[in-house]
Each structure stands twice: as C-alpha cells, then as structure tokens.
Short mmCIF file of C-alpha atoms and ligand atoms in Angstrom, two decimals:
data_model
loop_
_atom_site.label_atom_id
_atom_site.label_comp_id
_atom_site.label_asym_id
_atom_site.label_seq_id
_atom_site.Cartn_x
_atom_site.Cartn_y
_atom_site.Cartn_z
CA MET A 6 -0.05 0.11 0.02
CA GLY A 7 2.88 2.15 0.19
CA ALA A 8 1.81 3.55 4.11
CA ARG A 9 4.78 3.66 6.10
CA ILE A 10 4.17 3.07 9.81
CA LEU A 11 5.31 4.83 12.89
CA ARG A 12 8.36 3.55 14.34
CA GLY A 13 8.63 3.25 18.00
CA VAL A 14 5.02 2.56 18.52
CA PRO A 15 4.73 1.22 22.03
CA ASP A 16 2.21 -2.03 22.27
CA PRO A 17 5.39 -3.47 23.77
CA PRO A 18 5.10 -7.44 24.39
CA GLU A 19 3.84 -6.66 28.40
CA SER A 20 0.71 -4.38 27.46
CA TRP A 21 -0.52 -8.04 25.37
CA ALA A 22 0.37 -10.00 28.19
CA ASP A 23 -1.50 -8.02 30.46
CA LEU A 24 -4.47 -7.78 28.40
CA GLN A 25 -4.86 -11.42 28.97
CA GLU A 26 -5.47 -11.11 32.87
CA ARG A 27 -7.60 -8.13 31.96
CA ILE A 28 -10.40 -9.91 30.00
CA ALA A 29 -10.01 -13.37 31.35
CA ASP A 30 -13.14 -12.44 33.73
CA THR A 31 -15.28 -11.70 30.58
CA ARG A 32 -16.65 -13.93 28.28
CA PHE A 33 -13.98 -13.30 25.78
CA GLY A 34 -11.56 -14.73 27.77
CA GLU A 35 -10.22 -16.95 25.16
CA LEU A 36 -7.94 -14.77 22.60
CA ARG A 37 -6.03 -16.04 19.77
CA HIS A 38 -3.06 -13.86 18.86
CA LEU A 39 -2.15 -14.24 14.91
CA GLU A 40 0.67 -12.97 13.90
CA GLU A 41 -0.46 -13.05 10.32
CA VAL A 42 -4.03 -14.14 8.79
CA ASP A 43 -5.80 -13.94 5.73
CA SER A 44 -9.24 -12.58 7.73
CA THR A 45 -10.05 -13.15 10.69
CA ASN A 46 -13.51 -12.84 10.20
CA ARG A 47 -13.00 -16.43 7.95
CA TYR A 48 -10.77 -17.77 10.68
CA LEU A 49 -13.76 -17.37 13.46
CA LEU A 50 -16.56 -18.41 10.95
CA ASP A 51 -14.74 -21.55 9.90
CA GLU A 52 -13.68 -22.14 14.06
CA ALA A 53 -17.49 -21.91 14.68
CA ARG A 54 -18.34 -24.12 11.98
CA GLN A 55 -15.93 -26.73 14.12
CA GLY A 56 -18.14 -25.93 17.39
CA ALA A 57 -15.79 -23.13 18.72
CA ALA A 58 -17.96 -21.08 21.86
CA GLU A 59 -18.93 -18.61 22.22
CA GLY A 60 -16.61 -15.48 23.07
CA VAL A 61 -13.42 -16.82 21.28
CA VAL A 62 -11.09 -13.58 20.16
CA ALA A 63 -9.18 -13.06 16.55
CA VAL A 64 -6.78 -10.79 16.71
CA ALA A 65 -4.32 -10.37 13.71
CA ASP A 66 -0.98 -7.95 13.38
CA HIS A 67 -1.23 -8.44 9.49
CA GLN A 68 -4.35 -9.61 7.33
CA THR A 69 -3.11 -10.70 3.50
CA ALA A 70 -6.94 -11.08 2.31
CA GLY A 71 -9.04 -8.62 5.07
CA ARG A 72 -12.79 -8.20 3.88
CA GLY A 73 -14.40 -5.25 3.93
CA ARG A 74 -18.50 -4.61 3.72
CA LEU A 75 -20.23 -4.86 -0.09
CA GLY A 76 -17.56 -7.51 -0.77
CA ARG A 77 -14.63 -5.01 -0.85
CA THR A 78 -11.20 -5.81 0.75
CA TRP A 79 -9.62 -3.87 4.05
CA GLU A 80 -6.20 -3.32 3.56
CA ALA A 81 -3.53 -2.09 6.50
CA PRO A 82 0.35 -2.67 6.94
CA PRO A 83 1.30 -4.92 9.48
CA ARG A 84 0.67 -3.34 13.33
CA ALA A 85 -0.69 -0.14 12.48
CA SER A 86 -4.45 -1.30 12.98
CA LEU A 87 -6.52 -3.24 15.72
CA LEU A 88 -7.99 -6.26 13.34
CA VAL A 89 -9.70 -8.35 15.60
CA SER A 90 -13.35 -10.31 15.27
CA VAL A 91 -15.47 -11.40 18.18
CA LEU A 92 -17.29 -15.01 17.92
CA LEU A 93 -20.84 -14.24 19.45
CA ARG A 94 -24.04 -16.71 19.62
CA PRO A 95 -26.39 -14.90 20.49
CA ASP A 96 -30.21 -15.95 20.75
CA LEU A 97 -31.22 -13.50 18.09
CA GLU A 98 -33.70 -13.62 15.09
CA PRO A 99 -31.30 -13.54 12.17
CA ALA A 100 -32.84 -10.33 11.27
CA ARG A 101 -32.16 -8.80 14.59
CA SER A 102 -28.65 -9.55 14.41
CA HIS A 103 -27.62 -5.76 13.56
CA LEU A 104 -28.34 -5.23 17.42
CA ALA A 105 -25.11 -7.31 18.37
CA THR A 106 -23.18 -5.24 15.38
CA MET A 107 -24.35 -1.92 17.04
CA ALA A 108 -23.46 -2.97 20.67
CA ALA A 109 -19.84 -3.84 19.36
CA GLY A 110 -20.12 0.02 17.67
CA VAL A 111 -21.03 1.08 20.86
CA ALA A 112 -18.35 -0.54 22.89
CA MET A 113 -15.97 0.66 20.38
CA VAL A 114 -16.59 3.65 20.32
CA GLU A 115 -16.37 3.70 24.25
CA ALA A 116 -13.04 1.88 24.33
CA VAL A 117 -11.26 4.56 22.25
CA TRP A 118 -12.19 7.32 24.48
CA LEU A 119 -10.99 5.28 27.15
CA THR A 120 -8.10 4.56 25.58
CA ALA A 121 -6.94 7.42 23.33
CA GLY A 122 -8.54 10.21 24.88
CA PHE A 123 -11.29 11.48 22.12
CA THR A 124 -14.78 10.48 21.12
CA PRO A 125 -15.59 8.79 17.64
CA SER A 126 -19.43 8.99 16.55
CA LEU A 127 -20.86 6.39 14.34
CA LYS A 128 -22.08 6.80 10.92
CA TRP A 129 -23.87 4.58 9.63
CA PRO A 130 -24.51 1.52 9.62
CA ASN A 131 -21.59 0.69 11.35
CA ASP A 132 -18.44 2.96 10.62
CA LEU A 133 -16.38 4.63 13.44
CA VAL A 134 -15.55 8.51 12.56
CA VAL A 135 -13.99 11.82 13.64
CA GLY A 136 -15.54 14.50 11.52
CA ASP A 137 -16.30 12.73 8.43
CA ARG A 138 -13.24 10.88 8.32
CA LYS A 139 -13.30 7.21 8.75
CA LEU A 140 -11.49 5.94 11.95
CA ALA A 141 -12.97 2.13 11.81
CA GLY A 142 -15.12 -0.22 9.47
CA MET A 143 -17.07 -3.21 10.94
CA LEU A 144 -18.37 -6.57 8.93
CA SER A 145 -20.74 -8.86 10.79
CA GLU A 146 -21.04 -12.57 9.12
CA ALA A 147 -23.84 -14.70 9.78
CA GLU A 148 -24.22 -18.68 10.25
CA LEU A 149 -27.46 -19.90 10.17
CA ARG A 150 -28.62 -23.37 10.74
CA ASP A 151 -32.10 -24.22 10.17
CA GLY A 152 -33.01 -20.79 9.70
CA ARG A 153 -31.53 -19.44 12.91
CA LEU A 154 -28.47 -17.61 14.14
CA ASP A 155 -25.97 -19.97 15.07
CA ALA A 156 -23.07 -18.06 15.31
CA LEU A 157 -22.17 -14.12 14.33
CA VAL A 158 -18.92 -13.08 13.69
CA VAL A 159 -18.38 -9.52 14.40
CA GLY A 160 -14.93 -7.84 13.01
CA ILE A 161 -13.44 -4.74 13.32
CA GLY A 162 -11.14 -2.75 12.04
CA VAL A 163 -9.44 0.42 13.76
CA ASN A 164 -6.69 2.55 12.15
CA VAL A 165 -4.79 2.86 15.49
CA ASN A 166 -0.81 3.93 14.38
CA TRP A 167 -0.73 5.11 10.81
CA ASP A 168 2.42 7.59 9.60
CA GLU A 169 0.23 8.54 7.15
CA PHE A 170 -2.41 7.26 4.50
CA PRO A 171 -1.88 6.41 1.11
CA PRO A 172 -3.30 8.84 -1.58
CA GLU A 173 -6.64 7.15 -1.94
CA LEU A 174 -7.35 7.01 1.45
CA ALA A 175 -5.22 10.21 2.51
CA GLY A 176 -8.49 12.57 2.16
CA THR A 177 -11.20 10.38 4.01
CA ALA A 178 -9.45 8.19 6.50
CA VAL A 179 -8.07 9.00 10.02
CA ALA A 180 -6.13 7.05 12.85
CA CYS A 181 -6.08 7.06 16.77
CA ASN A 182 -2.48 8.51 16.88
CA GLN A 183 -3.43 11.47 14.40
CA VAL A 184 -6.48 12.26 16.35
CA ALA A 185 -4.55 11.24 20.00
CA GLY A 186 -1.54 13.27 19.14
CA HIS A 187 0.83 9.92 20.34
CA PRO A 188 0.82 6.30 19.70
CA VAL A 189 -2.13 4.44 20.89
CA ASP A 190 -1.30 0.60 22.47
CA ARG A 191 -3.29 -1.78 20.60
CA ALA A 192 -3.44 -3.92 23.42
CA ALA A 193 -5.22 -1.79 25.77
CA LEU A 194 -7.65 -0.86 22.89
CA LEU A 195 -8.58 -3.70 22.48
CA GLY A 196 -8.68 -4.47 26.46
CA ALA A 197 -11.11 -1.82 26.76
CA PHE A 198 -13.13 -2.86 23.59
CA LEU A 199 -13.45 -6.90 25.21
CA GLU A 200 -14.38 -5.32 28.54
CA ARG A 201 -17.27 -2.87 27.33
CA LEU A 202 -18.43 -5.22 24.99
CA ASP A 203 -19.07 -7.17 27.68
CA ASP A 204 -21.10 -5.31 29.45
CA ARG A 205 -23.33 -4.21 26.13
CA TYR A 206 -23.72 -7.48 25.15
CA ALA A 207 -24.77 -8.64 28.52
CA THR A 208 -27.58 -5.52 28.38
CA LEU A 209 -28.83 -6.40 25.00
CA LEU A 210 -29.49 -10.10 26.05
CA ARG A 211 -31.61 -8.72 28.84
CA PRO A 212 -35.30 -8.00 28.76
CA GLY A 213 -35.64 -4.52 27.20
CA GLY A 214 -31.97 -5.18 25.29
CA ASP A 215 -32.50 -4.30 22.16
CA GLU A 216 -33.97 -0.39 22.89
CA ALA A 217 -31.00 0.19 25.70
CA VAL A 218 -28.40 -0.88 22.47
CA LEU A 219 -30.89 0.81 19.75
CA GLY A 220 -31.19 3.98 22.26
CA GLU A 221 -27.10 4.24 22.57
CA TYR A 222 -26.43 3.78 18.53
CA ARG A 223 -29.00 6.58 17.91
CA GLN A 224 -27.24 8.73 20.46
CA ARG A 225 -23.65 8.47 18.93
CA CYS A 226 -24.98 8.29 15.51
CA SER A 227 -23.75 11.21 13.40
CA THR A 228 -25.71 10.42 10.42
CA ILE A 229 -28.96 11.10 12.03
CA GLY A 230 -29.80 14.81 11.33
CA ARG A 231 -27.55 14.99 8.38
CA GLU A 232 -28.24 15.73 4.67
CA VAL A 233 -26.97 12.00 3.40
CA ARG A 234 -26.52 10.89 -0.24
CA VAL A 235 -27.09 7.20 -0.44
CA GLU A 236 -25.53 5.33 -2.66
CA LEU A 237 -27.77 1.72 -3.31
CA ALA A 238 -27.00 -1.26 -5.28
CA ASP A 239 -26.98 -0.46 -9.03
CA ASP A 240 -25.49 2.98 -9.39
CA GLU A 241 -28.95 4.09 -7.68
CA SER A 242 -28.68 6.86 -5.15
CA LEU A 243 -31.08 8.42 -3.03
CA GLU A 244 -30.42 12.05 -1.63
CA GLY A 245 -32.28 13.59 1.46
CA THR A 246 -32.15 13.90 5.70
CA ALA A 247 -31.52 10.79 7.46
CA THR A 248 -33.95 11.41 10.10
CA GLY A 249 -33.28 8.23 11.94
CA VAL A 250 -32.68 4.80 12.35
CA ASP A 251 -35.51 2.30 12.88
CA ASP A 252 -35.47 -0.85 15.12
CA ALA A 253 -34.90 -2.78 12.08
CA GLY A 254 -31.60 -1.04 11.97
CA ARG A 255 -32.57 0.54 8.53
CA LEU A 256 -31.91 4.48 7.75
CA ASP A 257 -34.80 6.35 7.66
CA VAL A 258 -33.74 8.98 4.66
CA GLU A 259 -36.28 11.58 3.96
CA THR A 260 -36.94 12.93 0.99
CA ARG A 261 -39.63 15.25 -1.14
CA ASP A 262 -41.74 12.19 -1.73
CA GLY A 263 -41.66 10.90 1.99
CA VAL A 264 -38.88 8.88 3.91
CA THR A 265 -37.52 5.68 2.69
CA PRO A 266 -36.33 3.34 5.11
CA VAL A 267 -32.58 2.15 3.52
CA ALA A 268 -31.55 -1.30 4.90
CA VAL A 269 -28.35 -1.69 2.68
CA GLY A 270 -25.85 1.27 1.36
CA ASP A 271 -23.01 3.52 1.51
CA VAL A 272 -23.61 6.81 3.03
CA VAL A 273 -21.86 10.33 2.11
CA HIS A 274 -22.45 13.26 4.28
CA LEU A 275 -23.09 16.13 2.81
CA ARG A 276 -21.97 19.47 3.84
CA PRO A 277 -23.80 22.63 2.83
CA THR A 278 -21.36 23.29 0.12
CA ASP A 279 -22.13 19.75 -1.35
CA GLY A 280 -25.93 21.01 -1.79
C1 BTN B 303 -15.66 -2.14 6.01
O1 BTN B 303 -15.76 -2.19 4.89
O2 BTN B 303 -15.71 -0.68 6.58
C2 BTN B 303 -15.69 -2.90 6.93
C3 BTN B 303 -14.07 -3.54 7.63
C4 BTN B 303 -13.81 -4.47 8.61
C5 BTN B 303 -12.62 -4.87 8.90
C6 BTN B 303 -11.99 -5.84 9.86
S1 BTN B 303 -10.73 -5.79 10.17
C7 BTN B 303 -10.86 -7.47 11.15
C8 BTN B 303 -12.06 -8.31 10.53
N1 BTN B 303 -11.50 -9.77 9.34
C9 BTN B 303 -12.06 -9.00 8.51
O3 BTN B 303 -11.46 -9.80 7.24
N2 BTN B 303 -12.27 -8.00 8.18
C10 BTN B 303 -13.00 -7.13 9.55
#
C-alpha cells in the first residue's frame, strides 16, 4: 500500500500479557493472537462451524485478505491497525443480528475514549468516524442453521497507528495516533473494547436490551440529522435528510417523496457546500 508505519509504536509485549489478565473474567477470555492470517472473520467463521464456543476472539497483526463491507477488501500495513473479530452466539432472530453489531460499535466508541482520549461517532451503518473521516469499519458475518442464527462473527478494523495514509485514503481516513497526538497501544484498546463489549452484550441479552442498545447507538450516530447521499445497489442513489434509524437498523431518509427506510448502502454525509 506504500504506507509507512510509525517507528517506535509502543505496543510493548507486556501490554499483550496484561491484556490476557484484563479479559480473563469476561466472556472474551479466549484470545487468539495471530501474527498473520487471511482474514480474522474467515478464521472465526471456520472455527464457529467446527464448534468453537461463544467468546473466542481472533486478533491479527496483519491480514492478507481482509474483508470489507459490500464485497470490498480491507487493507492495512502490519501492526498499524487493530484487526479483531469476536465470535457471538446470541439468541436473536437473524433479522435482529444488527443489534449485536450496534452493541459492538458503541463498545468500540467507548474503548477509543478510554484508551485514546477522544470520542468518535458512529456513521450509519457501522463506521466509526472523527468528523467525516473514517477511523474504523465493521463487518458482521452470520452462520445460519435451520433458519436460526447459529453464530455471528463481528469484525472490526480500527486505524490505530498510521504515519500516513496512501493517496486513495488520505482525504477520507484518520487514525487514533493522529487525533490523540501520540501512539496508541493496540492491546490496551482491545482490552477496553472487550470489557465494554462484555457489558453492552449482556445488556442486549437482557429483557428490554434491544431498546437500550438502539438508544445508545442512535445517541452516538452522527448520520442522524444530516443531509446524506446514500449509494444503493445498481448505481442508484438517494439524497435527503437522515431522520433516524429504525428498530430493524435501517436508515430513514426523508425526501420530497416521503421517508424511505434503507437497509443496505453507502452513506456520504453532505456538507452544506455540497448541495
Ligand atoms: C468496512 O468495509 O468498513 C468493514 C471493514 C471490516 C474490517 C475488519 S478487520 C477485522 C475483520 N476481519 C476482516 O476480514 N474484516 C474485519
């Protein structure tokens, strides 16, 4: 990718050792730290099919075939990003699996605050952004059995310590170190994320948990209230005001013709100068 990574990034070995202790009492105590893998999502989906238990976590220093949303790839130089997937087996209808992804998004926002000292927002559906620059992306992949959700792998890639981005990302991406003004420890970020996710996921599984998670997500979602262009399939797009996120996780976009709930698409936050 032509990007250089920071020299002297902390990530000292002891912070990975501390991490094991930190997460031992959460449901995410089984952490697999891989030096290199094609994709942590692919790895965990295969583990899930072979019966791995809820809570297994895969984190990689480098991915050779990282997966992004909508069939895209996700690339990062070794150790510049936190590349992590968690295996969940929630008792949720498949159509409600977005709630677990939302809980993870909120947990990562909190983890960035606790570790790097700034608070990103959520851009619908599941990006973390600072202003309009992308800090992190999420991809959840489900394994169904007899129409039921058997496993859900939630994968997140966070730009943590990037010296500079390649030209194609330079105007649209941002990394934790650039906002914080100093390198950020990936192991500490992961520890905070898994602790917060343990809590958020427990909330989701309790009665009334859906509403709690949706409420947190909506509060932190900077797409709501914005003028947006949503790029849909087949080169179609929709421009209007994002008025909310419904219980099914769809973005409500209001145009002159009324409100359209959008289930899948890429959102561009329009500035006043764009329109
Ligand atoms: C996006 O397109 O914004 C989603 C990117 C998700 C990337 C993460 S990195 C860890 C996990 N493993 C993958 O192969 N993808 C996700």
